[in-house]
mmCIF file of C-alpha atoms in Angstrom:
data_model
loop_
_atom_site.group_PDB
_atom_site.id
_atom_site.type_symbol
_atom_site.label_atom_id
_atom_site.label_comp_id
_atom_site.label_asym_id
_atom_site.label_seq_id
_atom_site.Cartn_x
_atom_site.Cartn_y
_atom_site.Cartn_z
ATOM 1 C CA UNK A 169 0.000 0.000 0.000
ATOM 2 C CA UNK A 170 1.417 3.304 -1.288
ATOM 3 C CA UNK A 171 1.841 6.283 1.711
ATOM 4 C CA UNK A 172 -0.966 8.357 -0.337
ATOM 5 C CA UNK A 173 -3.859 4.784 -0.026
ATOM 6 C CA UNK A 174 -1.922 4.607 3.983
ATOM 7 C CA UNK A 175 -3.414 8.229 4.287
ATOM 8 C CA UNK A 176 -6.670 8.170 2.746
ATOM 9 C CA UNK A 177 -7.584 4.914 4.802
ATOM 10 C CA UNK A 178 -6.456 6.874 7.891
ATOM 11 C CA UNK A 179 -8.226 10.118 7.139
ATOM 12 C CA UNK A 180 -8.547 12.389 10.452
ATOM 13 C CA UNK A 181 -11.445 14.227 11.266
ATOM 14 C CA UNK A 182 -12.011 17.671 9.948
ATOM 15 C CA UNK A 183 -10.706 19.021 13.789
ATOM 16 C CA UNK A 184 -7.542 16.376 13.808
ATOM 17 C CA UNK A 185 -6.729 17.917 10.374
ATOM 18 C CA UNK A 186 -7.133 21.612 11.734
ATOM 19 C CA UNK A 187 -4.416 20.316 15.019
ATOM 20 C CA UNK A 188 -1.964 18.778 12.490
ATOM 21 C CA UNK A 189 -2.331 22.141 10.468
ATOM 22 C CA UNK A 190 -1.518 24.104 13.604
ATOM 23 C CA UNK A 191 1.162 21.590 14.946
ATOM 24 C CA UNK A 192 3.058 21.927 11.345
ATOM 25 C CA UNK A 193 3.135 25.315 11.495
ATOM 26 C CA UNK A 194 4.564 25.983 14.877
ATOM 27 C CA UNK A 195 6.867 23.252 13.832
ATOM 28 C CA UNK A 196 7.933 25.078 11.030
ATOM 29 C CA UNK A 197 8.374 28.879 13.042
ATOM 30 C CA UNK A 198 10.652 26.531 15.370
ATOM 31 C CA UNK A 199 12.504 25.393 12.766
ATOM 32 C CA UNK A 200 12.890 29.002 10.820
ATOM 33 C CA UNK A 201 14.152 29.922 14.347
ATOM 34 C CA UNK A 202 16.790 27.041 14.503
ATOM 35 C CA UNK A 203 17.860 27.871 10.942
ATOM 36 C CA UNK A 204 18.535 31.518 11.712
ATOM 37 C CA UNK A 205 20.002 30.760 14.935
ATOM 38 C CA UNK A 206 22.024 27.785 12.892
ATOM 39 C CA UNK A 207 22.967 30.320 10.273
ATOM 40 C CA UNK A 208 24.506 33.264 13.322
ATOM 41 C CA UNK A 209 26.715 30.016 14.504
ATOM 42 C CA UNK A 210 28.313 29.444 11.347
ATOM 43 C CA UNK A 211 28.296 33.150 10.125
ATOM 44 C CA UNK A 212 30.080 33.914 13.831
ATOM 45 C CA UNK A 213 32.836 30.615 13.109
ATOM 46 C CA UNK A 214 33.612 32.192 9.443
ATOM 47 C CA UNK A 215 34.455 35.404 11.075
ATOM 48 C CA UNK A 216 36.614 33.934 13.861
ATOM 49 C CA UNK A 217 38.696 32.000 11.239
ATOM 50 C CA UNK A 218 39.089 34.982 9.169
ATOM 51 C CA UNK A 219 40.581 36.666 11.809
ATOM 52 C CA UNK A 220 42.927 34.246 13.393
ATOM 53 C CA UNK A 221 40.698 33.637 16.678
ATOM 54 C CA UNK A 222 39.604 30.373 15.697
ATOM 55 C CA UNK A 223 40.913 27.486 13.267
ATOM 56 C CA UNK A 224 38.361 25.808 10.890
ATOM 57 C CA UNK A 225 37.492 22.608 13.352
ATOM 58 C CA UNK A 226 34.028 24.292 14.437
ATOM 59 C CA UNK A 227 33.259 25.406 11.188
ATOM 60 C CA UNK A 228 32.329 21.917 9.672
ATOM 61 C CA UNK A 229 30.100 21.604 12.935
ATOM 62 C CA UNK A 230 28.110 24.880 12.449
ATOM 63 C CA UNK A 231 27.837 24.078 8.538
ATOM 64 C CA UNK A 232 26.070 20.435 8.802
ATOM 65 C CA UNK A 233 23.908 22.331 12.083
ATOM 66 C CA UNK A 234 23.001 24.773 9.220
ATOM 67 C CA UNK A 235 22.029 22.552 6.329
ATOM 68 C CA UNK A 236 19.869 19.861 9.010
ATOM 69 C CA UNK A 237 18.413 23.281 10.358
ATOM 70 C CA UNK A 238 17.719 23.726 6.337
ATOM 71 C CA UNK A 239 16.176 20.624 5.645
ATOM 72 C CA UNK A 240 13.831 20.444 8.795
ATOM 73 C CA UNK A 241 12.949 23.971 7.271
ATOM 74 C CA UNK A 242 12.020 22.379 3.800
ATOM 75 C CA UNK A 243 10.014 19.528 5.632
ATOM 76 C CA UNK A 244 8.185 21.107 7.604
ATOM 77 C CA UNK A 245 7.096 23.786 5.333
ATOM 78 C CA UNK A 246 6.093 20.774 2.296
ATOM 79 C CA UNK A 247 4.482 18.680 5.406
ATOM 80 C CA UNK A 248 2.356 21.983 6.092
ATOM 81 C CA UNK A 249 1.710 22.716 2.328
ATOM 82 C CA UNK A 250 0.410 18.975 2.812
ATOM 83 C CA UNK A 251 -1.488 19.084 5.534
ATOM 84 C CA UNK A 252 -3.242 23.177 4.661
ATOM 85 C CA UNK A 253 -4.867 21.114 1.195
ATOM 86 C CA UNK A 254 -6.016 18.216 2.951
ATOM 87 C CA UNK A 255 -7.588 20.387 5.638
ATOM 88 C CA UNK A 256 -9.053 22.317 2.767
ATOM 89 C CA UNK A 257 -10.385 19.733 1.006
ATOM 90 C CA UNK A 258 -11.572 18.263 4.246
ATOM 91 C CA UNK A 259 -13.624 21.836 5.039
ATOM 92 C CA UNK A 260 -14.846 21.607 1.496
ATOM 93 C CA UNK A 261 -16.317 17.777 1.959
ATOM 94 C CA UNK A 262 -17.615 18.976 5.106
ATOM 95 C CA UNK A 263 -19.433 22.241 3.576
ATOM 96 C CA UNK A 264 -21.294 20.018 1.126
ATOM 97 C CA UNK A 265 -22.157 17.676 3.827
ATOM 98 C CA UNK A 266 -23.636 20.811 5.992
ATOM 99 C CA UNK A 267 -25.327 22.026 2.753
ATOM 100 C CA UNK A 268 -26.690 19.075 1.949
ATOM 101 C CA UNK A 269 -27.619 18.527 5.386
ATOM 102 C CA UNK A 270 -29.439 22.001 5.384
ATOM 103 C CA UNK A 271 -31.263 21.600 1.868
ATOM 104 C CA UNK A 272 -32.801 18.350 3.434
ATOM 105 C CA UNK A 273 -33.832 20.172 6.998
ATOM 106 C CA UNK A 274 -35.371 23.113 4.644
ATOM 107 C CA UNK A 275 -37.731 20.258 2.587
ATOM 108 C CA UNK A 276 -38.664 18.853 6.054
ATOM 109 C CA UNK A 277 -39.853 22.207 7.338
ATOM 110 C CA UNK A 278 -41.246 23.423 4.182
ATOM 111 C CA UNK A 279 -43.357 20.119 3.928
ATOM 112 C CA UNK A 280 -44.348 20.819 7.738
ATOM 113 C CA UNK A 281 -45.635 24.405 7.533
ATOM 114 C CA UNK A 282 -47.402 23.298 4.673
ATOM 115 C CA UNK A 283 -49.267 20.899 6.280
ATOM 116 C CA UNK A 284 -49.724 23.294 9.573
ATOM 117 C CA UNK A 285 -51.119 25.967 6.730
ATOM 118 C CA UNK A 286 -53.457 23.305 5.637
ATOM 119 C CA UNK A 287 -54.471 22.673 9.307
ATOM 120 C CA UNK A 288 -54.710 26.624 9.610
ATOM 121 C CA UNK A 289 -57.242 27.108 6.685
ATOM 122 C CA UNK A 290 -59.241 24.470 8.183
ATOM 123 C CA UNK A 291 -59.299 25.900 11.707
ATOM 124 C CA UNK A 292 -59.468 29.492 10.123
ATOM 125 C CA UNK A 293 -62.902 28.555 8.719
ATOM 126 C CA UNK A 294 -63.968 26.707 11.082
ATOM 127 C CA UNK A 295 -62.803 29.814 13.593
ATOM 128 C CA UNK A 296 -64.416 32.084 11.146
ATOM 129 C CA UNK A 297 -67.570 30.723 11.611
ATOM 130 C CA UNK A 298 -67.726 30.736 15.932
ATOM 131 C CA UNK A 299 -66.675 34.076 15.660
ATOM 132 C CA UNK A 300 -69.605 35.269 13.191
ATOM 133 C CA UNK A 301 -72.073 32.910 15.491
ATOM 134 C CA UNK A 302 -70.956 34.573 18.402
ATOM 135 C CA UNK A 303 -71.624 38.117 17.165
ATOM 136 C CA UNK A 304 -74.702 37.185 15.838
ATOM 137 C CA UNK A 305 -75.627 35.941 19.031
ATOM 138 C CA UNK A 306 -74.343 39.112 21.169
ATOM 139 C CA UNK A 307 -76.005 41.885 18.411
ATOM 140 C CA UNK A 308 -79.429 39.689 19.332
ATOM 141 C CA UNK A 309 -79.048 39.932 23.098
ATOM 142 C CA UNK A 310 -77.995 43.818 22.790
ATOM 143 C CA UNK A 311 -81.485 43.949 20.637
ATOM 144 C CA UNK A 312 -84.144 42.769 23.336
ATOM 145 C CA UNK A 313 -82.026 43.517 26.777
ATOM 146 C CA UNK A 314 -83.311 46.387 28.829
ATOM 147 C CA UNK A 315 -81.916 49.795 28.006
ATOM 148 C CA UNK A 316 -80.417 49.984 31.663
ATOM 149 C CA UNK A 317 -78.232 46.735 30.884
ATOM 150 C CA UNK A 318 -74.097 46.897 31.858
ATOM 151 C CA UNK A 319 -72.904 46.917 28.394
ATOM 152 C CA UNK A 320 -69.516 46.717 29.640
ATOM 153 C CA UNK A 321 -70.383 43.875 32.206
ATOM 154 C CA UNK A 322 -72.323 41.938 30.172
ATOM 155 C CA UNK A 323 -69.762 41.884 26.818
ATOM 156 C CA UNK A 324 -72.936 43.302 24.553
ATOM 157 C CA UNK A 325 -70.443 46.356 23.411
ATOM 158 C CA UNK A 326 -68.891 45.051 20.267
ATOM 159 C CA UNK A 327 -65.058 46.375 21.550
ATOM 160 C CA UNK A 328 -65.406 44.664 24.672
ATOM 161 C CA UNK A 329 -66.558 41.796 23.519
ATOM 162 C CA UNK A 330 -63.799 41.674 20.294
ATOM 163 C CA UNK A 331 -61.246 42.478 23.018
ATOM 164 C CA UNK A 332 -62.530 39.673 24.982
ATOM 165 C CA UNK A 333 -61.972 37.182 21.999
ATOM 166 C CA UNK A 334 -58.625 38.436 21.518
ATOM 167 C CA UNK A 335 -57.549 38.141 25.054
ATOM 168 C CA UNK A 336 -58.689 34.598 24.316
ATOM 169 C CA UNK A 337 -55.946 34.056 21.312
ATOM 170 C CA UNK A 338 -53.473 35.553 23.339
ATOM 171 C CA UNK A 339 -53.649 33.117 26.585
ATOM 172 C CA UNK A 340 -53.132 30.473 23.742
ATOM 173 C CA UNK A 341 -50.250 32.867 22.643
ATOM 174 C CA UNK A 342 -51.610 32.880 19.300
ATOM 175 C CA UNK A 343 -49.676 36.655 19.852
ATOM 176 C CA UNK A 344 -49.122 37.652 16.365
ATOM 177 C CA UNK A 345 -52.897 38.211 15.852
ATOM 178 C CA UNK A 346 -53.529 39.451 19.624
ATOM 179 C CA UNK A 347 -51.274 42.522 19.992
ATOM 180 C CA UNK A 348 -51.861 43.688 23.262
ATOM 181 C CA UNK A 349 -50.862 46.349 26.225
ATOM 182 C CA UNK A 350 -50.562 43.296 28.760
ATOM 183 C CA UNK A 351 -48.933 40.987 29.333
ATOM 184 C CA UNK A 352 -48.706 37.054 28.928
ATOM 185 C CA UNK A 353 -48.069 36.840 32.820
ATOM 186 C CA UNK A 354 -51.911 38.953 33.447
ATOM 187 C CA UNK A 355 -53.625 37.604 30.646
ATOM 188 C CA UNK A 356 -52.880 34.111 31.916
ATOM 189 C CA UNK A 357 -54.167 35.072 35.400
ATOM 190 C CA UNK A 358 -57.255 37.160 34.086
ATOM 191 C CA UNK A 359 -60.693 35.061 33.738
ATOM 192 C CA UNK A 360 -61.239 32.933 30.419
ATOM 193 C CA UNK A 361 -63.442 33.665 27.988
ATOM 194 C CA UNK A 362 -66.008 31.229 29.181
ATOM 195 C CA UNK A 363 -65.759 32.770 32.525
ATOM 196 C CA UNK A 364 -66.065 36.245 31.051
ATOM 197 C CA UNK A 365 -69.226 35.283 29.315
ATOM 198 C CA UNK A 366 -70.613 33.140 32.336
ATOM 199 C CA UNK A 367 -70.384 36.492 34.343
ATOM 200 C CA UNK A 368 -72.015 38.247 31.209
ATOM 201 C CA UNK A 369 -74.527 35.742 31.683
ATOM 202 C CA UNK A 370 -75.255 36.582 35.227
ATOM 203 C CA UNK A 371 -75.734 40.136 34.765
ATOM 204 C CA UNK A 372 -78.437 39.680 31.883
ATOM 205 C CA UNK A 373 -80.251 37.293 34.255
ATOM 206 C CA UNK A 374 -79.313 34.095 32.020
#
């Protein structure tokens, strides 16, 4: 098995490949910092033979320090130019996976609200139709009650009685069709609408 098949079989995982990236390039700084330092050494032996302080035994020493300080450079930096398009690769296989990951989630929800907007239409109509009953219903009452009756009280004003509905939606937190000035904390502790129209009751005598 060739070193390139050894590597694919062992593929790391898009954060392994982001370490090795990282670990190959302060790798590589060390090793720019040994070849400089390397490179003073031998620079620093040249000069002390030239001028008599020295003989030539150390320079052989600081010359094969320089070239290994060389070559670790030259690794290091192909291992990294290695390792930076396999990471990049890797982030690319993982970007399609994510998109395609995403594209499916989007169908799933798309499907979803379209069944929830079938289930709305249904309810809509079906809501339409209470609604219309119980205004019917209410402009009756407010047609044969005594004059002296507690509009108010007994939810026969049209705004009280539309504000009592929407109170309603609200304590369901159905809020984007029940703006309101309070909040879901009172409305929650505030009678029903069943209790609201119960007490109605009792004031017209029903």
């Amino acid at each position: 098995m060739s070193i390139i098949d050894l590597l694919k079989k062992n593929a790391p995982t898009l954060e392994q490949a982001r370490a090795t990236v990282e670990r190959l390039r302060d790798e590589r700084t060390f090793a720019t910092a040994s070849l400089a330092e390397a490179e003073t050494e031998l620079s620093s032996a040249l000069l002390a033979k030239a001028e008599g302080i020295l003989d030539g035994a150390g320079i052989a020493k600081a010359r094969k320090a320089v070239a290994e300080a060389t070559q670790a450079v030259q690794e290091s930096t192909i291992a990294l130019a290695a390792a930076e398009r396999r990471l990049e690769a890797a982030e690319g296989d993982n970007a399609e996976k994510e998109q395609a990951r995403r594209r499916k989630k989007i169908a799933e929800l798309c499907e979803h609200r379209h069944k929830l907007a079938l289930r709305f239409q249904k309810l809509a109509v079906e809501l339409a139709v209470v609604v219309d009953q119980v205004e019917e219903t209410t402009s009756e009452l407010y047609s044969i009650v005594p004059g002296r009756t507690d509009l108010a009280a007994s939810l026969l004003h049209r705004p009280d009685l539309f504000a009592a509905m929407k109170e309603q939606l609200q304590r369901a937190q159905a809020t984007p069709w029940s703006p309101s000035v309070l909040g879901q904390w009172e409305v929650e502790r505030r009678p029903d609408l069943v209790a609201r129209i119960e007490a109605a009751n009792l004031v017209l005598g029903g």
